[in-house]
Tab-separated table of N, CA and C in Angstrom:
chain	number	residue	atom	x	y	z
A	445	MET	N	0.895	-1.148	-0.114
A	445	MET	CA	-0.066	-0.097	0.073
A	445	MET	C	0.955	1.203	-0.016
A	446	ARG	N	0.712	2.290	-1.040
A	446	ARG	CA	1.347	3.452	-0.960
A	446	ARG	C	0.328	4.587	-0.492
A	447	ILE	N	1.010	5.388	0.356
A	447	ILE	CA	0.395	6.757	0.844
A	447	ILE	C	1.318	7.809	0.471
A	448	PRO	N	0.582	8.866	-0.294
A	448	PRO	CA	1.315	9.912	-0.673
A	448	PRO	C	1.745	10.740	0.472
A	449	VAL	N	2.929	11.317	0.517
A	449	VAL	CA	3.410	12.118	1.644
A	449	VAL	C	4.215	13.135	1.062
A	450	THR	N	3.904	14.490	1.277
A	450	THR	CA	4.729	15.564	1.042
A	450	THR	C	5.467	16.139	2.202
A	451	GLY	N	6.307	16.946	1.929
A	451	GLY	CA	7.277	17.698	2.697
A	451	GLY	C	8.521	18.137	2.179
A	452	PHE	N	9.580	18.197	3.055
A	452	PHE	CA	11.010	18.521	2.581
A	452	PHE	C	11.983	18.016	3.555
A	453	VAL	N	13.072	18.131	3.006
A	453	VAL	CA	14.397	17.588	3.663
A	453	VAL	C	15.491	18.553	3.834
A	454	ILE	N	16.103	18.626	4.955
A	454	ILE	CA	17.061	19.497	5.325
A	454	ILE	C	18.111	18.723	5.557
A	455	GLU	N	19.534	19.057	4.857
A	455	GLU	CA	20.668	18.352	5.227
A	455	GLU	C	21.493	19.092	6.131
A	456	SER	N	21.948	18.387	7.271
A	456	SER	CA	22.958	19.197	8.235
A	456	SER	C	24.416	19.412	7.455
A	457	SER	N	25.101	20.172	8.320
A	457	SER	CA	26.527	20.377	7.672
A	457	SER	C	27.286	19.263	8.217
A	458	GLY	N	28.102	18.445	7.491
A	458	GLY	CA	28.867	17.357	7.649
A	458	GLY	C	29.550	16.699	6.345
A	459	ASP	N	30.402	16.073	6.456
A	459	ASP	CA	30.993	15.514	5.513
A	459	ASP	C	30.769	14.096	5.103
A	460	GLY	N	30.799	13.471	3.866
A	460	GLY	CA	30.687	12.229	3.746
A	460	GLY	C	29.453	11.371	4.480
A	461	PHE	N	29.843	10.527	5.281
A	461	PHE	CA	28.943	9.686	6.041
A	461	PHE	C	28.768	10.273	7.343
A	462	ASN	N	29.477	11.606	7.468
A	462	ASN	CA	29.091	12.183	8.789
A	462	ASN	C	28.131	13.501	8.597
A	463	HIS	N	27.036	13.056	8.153
A	463	HIS	CA	25.860	14.055	8.190
A	463	HIS	C	24.474	13.540	8.356
A	464	SER	N	23.613	14.277	8.584
A	464	SER	CA	22.175	13.608	8.526
A	464	SER	C	21.174	14.410	7.922
A	465	HIS	N	19.973	13.988	8.040
A	465	HIS	CA	19.030	14.703	7.018
A	465	HIS	C	17.834	14.625	8.184
A	466	THR	N	16.988	15.788	8.058
A	466	THR	CA	15.834	15.929	8.827
A	466	THR	C	14.559	16.144	7.808
A	467	LEU	N	13.804	15.220	8.042
A	467	LEU	CA	12.401	15.227	7.191
A	467	LEU	C	11.370	15.924	7.832
A	468	TYR	N	10.657	16.902	7.299
A	468	TYR	CA	9.729	17.585	7.698
A	468	TYR	C	8.480	17.138	6.692
A	469	ILE	N	7.420	16.428	7.324
A	469	ILE	CA	6.133	16.045	6.660
A	469	ILE	C	5.214	17.101	6.905
A	470	SER	N	4.708	17.441	5.619
A	470	SER	CA	3.626	18.474	5.683
A	470	SER	C	2.266	17.972	5.299
A	471	THR	N	2.144	16.848	4.576
A	471	THR	CA	0.885	16.417	4.347
A	471	THR	C	0.847	14.711	4.365
A	472	TRP	N	-0.063	13.972	4.814
A	472	TRP	CA	0.015	12.585	4.964
A	472	TRP	C	-1.422	11.975	4.244
A	473	ASP	N	-1.339	11.555	2.965
A	473	ASP	CA	-2.389	10.941	2.285
A	473	ASP	C	-3.448	12.083	1.975
A	474	GLY	N	-2.793	13.264	1.693
A	474	GLY	CA	-3.488	14.237	1.200
A	474	GLY	C	-4.099	15.206	2.331
A	475	ARG	N	-3.832	14.794	3.683
A	475	ARG	CA	-4.255	15.633	4.797
A	475	ARG	C	-3.157	16.335	5.679
A	476	PRO	N	-3.342	17.665	6.005
A	476	PRO	CA	-2.178	18.285	6.717
A	476	PRO	C	-2.141	17.382	7.760
A	477	VAL	N	-0.720	17.622	8.289
A	477	VAL	CA	-0.240	16.835	9.549
A	477	VAL	C	-0.204	17.823	10.901
A	478	HIS	N	0.081	17.329	11.954
A	478	HIS	CA	0.179	18.174	13.089
A	478	HIS	C	1.186	17.195	14.201
A	479	THR	N	1.616	18.000	15.153
A	479	THR	CA	2.668	17.416	16.141
A	479	THR	C	1.942	17.978	17.534
A	480	HIS	N	2.354	17.463	18.688
A	480	HIS	CA	2.003	17.872	19.996
A	480	HIS	C	3.168	17.974	20.684
A	481	ALA	N	3.224	19.112	21.697
A	481	ALA	CA	4.389	19.084	22.533
A	481	ALA	C	4.148	18.412	23.832
A	482	PHE	N	5.317	17.729	24.505
A	482	PHE	CA	4.943	16.843	25.848
A	482	PHE	C	6.191	17.135	26.655
A	483	SER	N	5.812	17.196	27.894
A	483	SER	CA	6.912	17.250	28.887
A	483	SER	C	6.333	16.694	30.042
A	484	GLY	N	7.448	16.599	31.400
A	484	GLY	CA	7.112	16.235	32.389
A	484	GLY	C	8.130	15.744	33.215
A	485	CYS	N	8.080	14.942	34.265
A	485	CYS	CA	9.093	14.708	35.334
A	485	CYS	C	8.799	13.151	35.485
A	486	THR	N	9.800	12.392	35.428
A	486	THR	CA	9.652	10.936	35.752
A	486	THR	C	9.545	10.700	37.182
A	487	SER	N	9.232	9.381	37.520
A	487	SER	CA	9.051	8.814	38.671
A	487	SER	C	10.598	9.189	39.610
A	488	CYS	N	10.320	9.226	40.952
A	488	CYS	CA	11.693	9.415	41.751
A	488	CYS	C	12.210	7.724	41.990
A	489	ASP	N	13.156	7.487	41.474
A	489	ASP	CA	13.764	5.997	41.656
A	489	ASP	C	15.417	6.160	41.815
A	490	ASP	N	15.787	5.221	42.439
A	490	ASP	CA	17.437	5.500	42.816
A	490	ASP	C	17.789	6.805	43.491
A	491	GLY	N	16.865	7.413	44.129
A	491	GLY	CA	17.090	8.782	44.826
A	491	GLY	C	16.869	9.944	43.966
A	492	HIS	N	16.549	9.969	42.815
A	492	HIS	CA	16.597	10.987	41.941
A	492	HIS	C	15.297	10.906	40.751
A	493	ALA	N	15.150	11.954	40.243
A	493	ALA	CA	13.951	11.927	39.096
A	493	ALA	C	14.712	12.710	37.749
A	494	HIS	N	14.024	12.592	36.725
A	494	HIS	CA	14.423	13.218	35.512
A	494	HIS	C	13.480	14.301	34.830
A	495	TYR	N	13.655	15.538	34.609
A	495	TYR	CA	12.785	16.099	33.532
A	495	TYR	C	12.910	15.680	32.096
A	496	TYR	N	11.682	15.797	31.245
A	496	TYR	CA	12.011	15.653	29.906
A	496	TYR	C	10.754	16.704	29.175
A	497	ALA	N	11.257	16.848	27.753
A	497	ALA	CA	10.206	17.571	26.908
A	497	ALA	C	10.702	17.120	25.581
A	498	GLY	N	9.701	17.265	24.701
A	498	GLY	CA	9.834	16.799	23.294
A	498	GLY	C	8.744	17.356	22.392
A	499	MET	N	8.810	16.944	21.197
A	499	MET	CA	7.494	16.924	20.151
A	499	MET	C	7.259	15.556	19.673
A	500	THR	N	6.046	15.338	19.507
A	500	THR	CA	5.642	14.028	19.025
A	500	THR	C	6.029	14.189	17.512
A	501	GLU	N	5.936	13.049	16.775
A	501	GLU	CA	6.213	12.788	15.311
A	501	GLU	C	4.827	13.178	14.718
A	502	PRO	N	4.869	13.871	13.625
A	502	PRO	CA	3.563	14.264	12.874
A	502	PRO	C	2.647	12.860	12.645
A	503	ALA	N	1.249	13.413	12.590
A	503	ALA	CA	0.294	12.516	12.147
A	503	ALA	C	-0.684	13.257	11.618
A	504	PRO	N	-1.668	12.451	10.643
A	504	PRO	CA	-2.633	13.226	9.936
A	504	PRO	C	-3.564	13.991	10.919
A	505	THR	N	-4.238	15.060	10.555
A	505	THR	CA	-5.168	15.858	11.186
A	505	THR	C	-6.640	15.548	10.806
A	506	GLY	N	-7.629	15.540	11.723
A	506	GLY	CA	-8.988	15.039	11.262
A	506	GLY	C	-9.356	13.760	11.248
A	507	VAL	N	-8.491	12.704	11.532
A	507	VAL	CA	-8.887	11.238	11.541
A	507	VAL	C	-8.447	10.772	12.638
A	508	PRO	N	-9.025	9.611	12.934
A	508	PRO	CA	-8.530	8.767	14.397
A	508	PRO	C	-7.049	8.555	14.094
A	509	HIS	N	-6.197	8.906	15.268
A	509	HIS	CA	-4.724	8.543	15.123
A	509	HIS	C	-4.004	8.609	16.408
A	510	VAL	N	-2.713	8.236	16.252
A	510	VAL	CA	-1.896	8.141	17.684
A	510	VAL	C	-0.533	8.839	17.006
A	511	HIS	N	0.470	9.118	18.076
A	511	HIS	CA	1.698	9.762	17.430
A	511	HIS	C	2.704	9.019	18.240
A	512	LYS	N	3.918	8.769	17.602
A	512	LYS	CA	5.049	8.163	18.029
A	512	LYS	C	5.794	9.423	18.964
A	513	TYR	N	6.577	9.174	19.825
A	513	TYR	CA	7.548	10.132	20.649
A	513	TYR	C	8.756	9.396	20.904
A	514	TYR	N	9.695	10.501	21.221
A	514	TYR	CA	11.033	9.979	21.445
A	514	TYR	C	11.662	11.059	22.244
A	515	THR	N	12.259	11.194	23.094
A	515	THR	CA	13.138	12.204	23.645
A	515	THR	C	14.258	11.697	24.538
A	516	VAL	N	15.109	12.288	25.215
A	516	VAL	CA	16.079	12.210	26.212
A	516	VAL	C	16.002	12.967	27.322
A	517	THR	N	15.890	12.362	28.442
A	517	THR	CA	15.716	13.163	29.774
A	517	THR	C	16.706	14.093	29.994
A	518	ALA	N	16.790	15.108	30.763
A	518	ALA	CA	17.783	15.951	31.512
A	518	ALA	C	18.633	15.142	32.250
A	519	ILE	N	19.942	15.581	32.357
A	519	ILE	CA	20.921	14.812	33.231
A	519	ILE	C	20.638	14.915	34.683
A	520	SER	N	20.470	13.853	35.468
A	520	SER	CA	20.279	14.056	36.724
A	520	SER	C	21.186	12.752	37.475
A	521	ASP	N	21.833	13.114	38.538
A	521	ASP	CA	22.714	11.911	39.025
A	521	ASP	C	23.662	11.369	38.059
A	522	GLY	N	24.016	12.237	37.091
A	522	GLY	CA	25.245	11.969	36.355
A	522	GLY	C	24.809	11.258	34.923
A	523	HIS	N	23.535	11.149	34.753
A	523	HIS	CA	23.162	10.332	33.539
A	523	HIS	C	21.613	10.610	32.818
A	524	THR	N	21.573	9.901	31.707
A	524	THR	CA	20.205	10.625	31.279
A	524	THR	C	19.391	9.129	30.946
A	525	HIS	N	18.244	9.318	30.636
A	525	HIS	CA	17.587	8.038	29.961
A	525	HIS	C	16.699	8.235	28.670
A	526	ARG	N	16.521	7.290	28.078
A	526	ARG	CA	15.670	7.723	26.734
A	526	ARG	C	14.141	7.193	26.965
A	527	ILE	N	13.250	7.934	26.437
A	527	ILE	CA	11.926	7.893	26.410
A	527	ILE	C	11.305	7.721	25.024
A	528	LYS	N	10.560	6.779	24.879
A	528	LYS	CA	10.164	6.234	23.620
A	528	LYS	C	8.682	5.614	23.597
A	529	GLY	N	7.871	5.937	22.681
A	529	GLY	CA	6.540	5.220	22.603
A	529	GLY	C	5.595	5.624	21.789
A	530	THR	N	4.254	5.328	22.190
A	530	THR	CA	3.235	5.776	21.091
A	530	THR	C	2.068	6.269	21.975
A	531	THR	N	1.563	7.397	21.740
A	531	THR	CA	0.456	7.820	22.679
A	531	THR	C	-0.800	7.041	22.457
A	532	GLY	N	-1.761	7.318	23.244
A	532	GLY	CA	-2.977	6.995	23.092
A	532	GLY	C	-3.965	7.541	21.971
A	533	PRO	N	-4.926	7.313	21.824
A	533	PRO	CA	-5.800	7.962	20.855
A	533	PRO	C	-6.108	9.213	21.345
A	534	ALA	N	-6.504	10.205	20.240
A	534	ALA	CA	-6.892	11.595	20.469
A	534	ALA	C	-7.882	11.760	21.283
A	535	ILE	N	-7.905	12.599	22.271
A	535	ILE	CA	-8.922	13.197	23.169
A	535	ILE	C	-9.509	14.429	22.899
A	536	SER	N	-10.958	14.593	22.439
A	536	SER	CA	-11.164	15.881	21.939
A	536	SER	C	-11.450	17.032	23.264
A	537	LEU	N	-11.031	18.251	22.938
A	537	LEU	CA	-11.137	19.397	23.868
A	537	LEU	C	-12.410	20.150	23.564
A	538	PRO	N	-12.973	20.386	24.710
A	538	PRO	CA	-14.332	21.160	24.396
A	538	PRO	C	-14.516	22.315	23.594
A	539	ASN	N	-13.481	22.966	23.011
A	539	ASN	CA	-13.362	24.190	22.217
A	539	ASN	C	-12.589	23.834	21.049
A	540	GLY	N	-12.581	22.530	20.693
A	540	GLY	CA	-11.836	22.097	19.689
A	540	GLY	C	-10.442	21.674	19.765
A	541	GLY	N	-9.653	21.142	19.028
A	541	GLY	CA	-8.525	20.674	19.009
A	541	GLY	C	-8.392	19.292	19.912
A	542	HIS	N	-7.338	18.870	20.420
A	542	HIS	CA	-7.194	17.495	20.916
A	542	HIS	C	-5.742	17.208	21.787
A	543	PHE	N	-5.921	16.307	22.614
A	543	PHE	CA	-4.695	15.839	23.190
A	543	PHE	C	-4.499	14.382	23.416
A	544	HIS	N	-3.287	13.791	23.801
A	544	HIS	CA	-3.140	12.344	23.921
A	544	HIS	C	-2.616	12.055	25.239
A	545	TYR	N	-3.060	11.053	25.815
A	545	TYR	CA	-2.305	10.425	27.193
A	545	TYR	C	-1.029	9.628	26.589
A	546	PHE	N	0.010	9.592	27.349
A	546	PHE	CA	1.191	8.781	27.266
A	546	PHE	C	1.724	8.340	28.475
A	547	GLU	N	2.451	7.026	28.490
A	547	GLU	CA	2.895	6.644	29.755
A	547	GLU	C	3.989	5.279	29.151
A	548	GLY	N	4.827	5.172	30.131
A	548	GLY	CA	5.789	4.073	29.752
A	548	GLY	C	7.045	3.971	30.969
A	549	TYR	N	8.195	3.377	30.626
A	549	TYR	CA	9.229	3.371	31.422
A	549	TYR	C	10.347	3.760	30.548
A	550	THR	N	11.394	4.443	31.163
A	550	THR	CA	12.553	4.833	30.519
A	550	THR	C	13.353	3.846	30.175
A	551	THR	N	14.647	3.976	29.624
A	551	THR	CA	15.548	2.767	29.367
A	551	THR	C	16.182	2.760	30.705
A	552	VAL	N	16.847	1.648	30.833
A	552	VAL	CA	17.746	1.367	32.139
A	552	VAL	C	19.166	2.026	32.080
A	553	ASP	N	19.431	2.693	32.889
A	553	ASP	CA	20.998	3.491	32.718
A	553	ASP	C	21.358	3.938	34.302
A	554	GLY	N	22.372	4.450	34.158
A	554	GLY	CA	23.092	4.845	35.649
A	554	GLY	C	23.917	4.130	36.059
A	555	ARG	N	24.700	4.647	37.233
A	555	ARG	CA	25.702	3.912	38.009
A	555	ARG	C	25.111	2.796	38.440
A	556	HIS	N	23.893	2.878	39.085
A	556	HIS	CA	23.281	1.748	39.534
A	556	HIS	C	22.192	1.391	38.716
A	557	PRO	N	22.310	0.440	37.679
A	557	PRO	CA	21.405	0.484	36.603
A	557	PRO	C	19.738	0.551	36.980
A	558	HIS	N	18.986	1.411	36.580
A	558	HIS	CA	17.536	1.599	36.977
A	558	HIS	C	16.715	2.222	35.857
A	559	SER	N	15.382	2.230	36.049
A	559	SER	CA	14.499	2.921	35.035
A	559	SER	C	13.435	3.799	35.830
A	560	HIS	N	12.842	4.846	35.079
A	560	HIS	CA	11.847	5.458	35.745
A	560	HIS	C	10.559	5.327	35.136
A	561	MET	N	9.372	5.503	35.838
A	561	MET	CA	8.033	5.638	35.098
A	561	MET	C	8.006	6.904	34.879
A	562	TYR	N	7.087	7.283	33.475
A	562	TYR	CA	6.692	8.444	33.362
A	562	TYR	C	5.225	8.580	32.841
A	563	ARG	N	4.546	9.504	32.721
A	563	ARG	CA	3.156	9.558	32.449
A	563	ARG	C	2.865	10.811	32.094
A	564	GLY	N	1.890	11.361	31.365
A	564	GLY	CA	1.255	12.641	31.151
A	564	GLY	C	0.420	12.760	29.995
A	565	LYS	N	0.114	13.916	29.642
A	565	LYS	CA	-0.679	14.285	28.518
A	565	LYS	C	-0.058	15.311	27.501
A	566	THR	N	-0.417	15.094	26.194
A	566	THR	CA	0.478	16.194	25.340
A	566	THR	C	-0.301	17.252	25.374
A	567	GLY	N	0.289	18.549	24.969
A	567	GLY	CA	-0.526	19.704	24.828
A	567	GLY	C	-1.366	19.576	23.608
A	568	ASP	N	-2.026	20.648	23.283
A	568	ASP	CA	-2.929	20.732	22.039
A	568	ASP	C	-2.145	20.733	20.981
A	569	GLU	N	-2.685	20.306	19.734
A	569	GLU	CA	-2.144	20.209	18.431
A	569	GLU	C	-1.526	21.444	18.032
A	570	ASP	N	-0.433	21.336	17.470
A	570	ASP	CA	0.432	22.292	16.757
A	570	ASP	C	0.210	22.224	15.426
């Protein structure tokens, strides 16, 4: 199955194999896309917690959907954790727009290997 996608790619500065590309999707299957900001603080485990913030991946506007998300926590106790997952379905707001709930566990990292639980809700769509 092919789904038409439009957008643009930006190439970072770098030489040969040491460069990257960022893809900005503007439509998915003919529909505009949107993202959501998300942020929060993990549970307190191993004597500390971590703050995190990020943007979800784009998803089509106006249809049932979820978003993938990924970020890295702030440094606490000398280390970070990765947060990665998929939001729940869209929940409509009374005046239009919507948000998504998300939750999960960070990667296992630190001098004393451990993870943290996180949960929250995204902001309204951007």
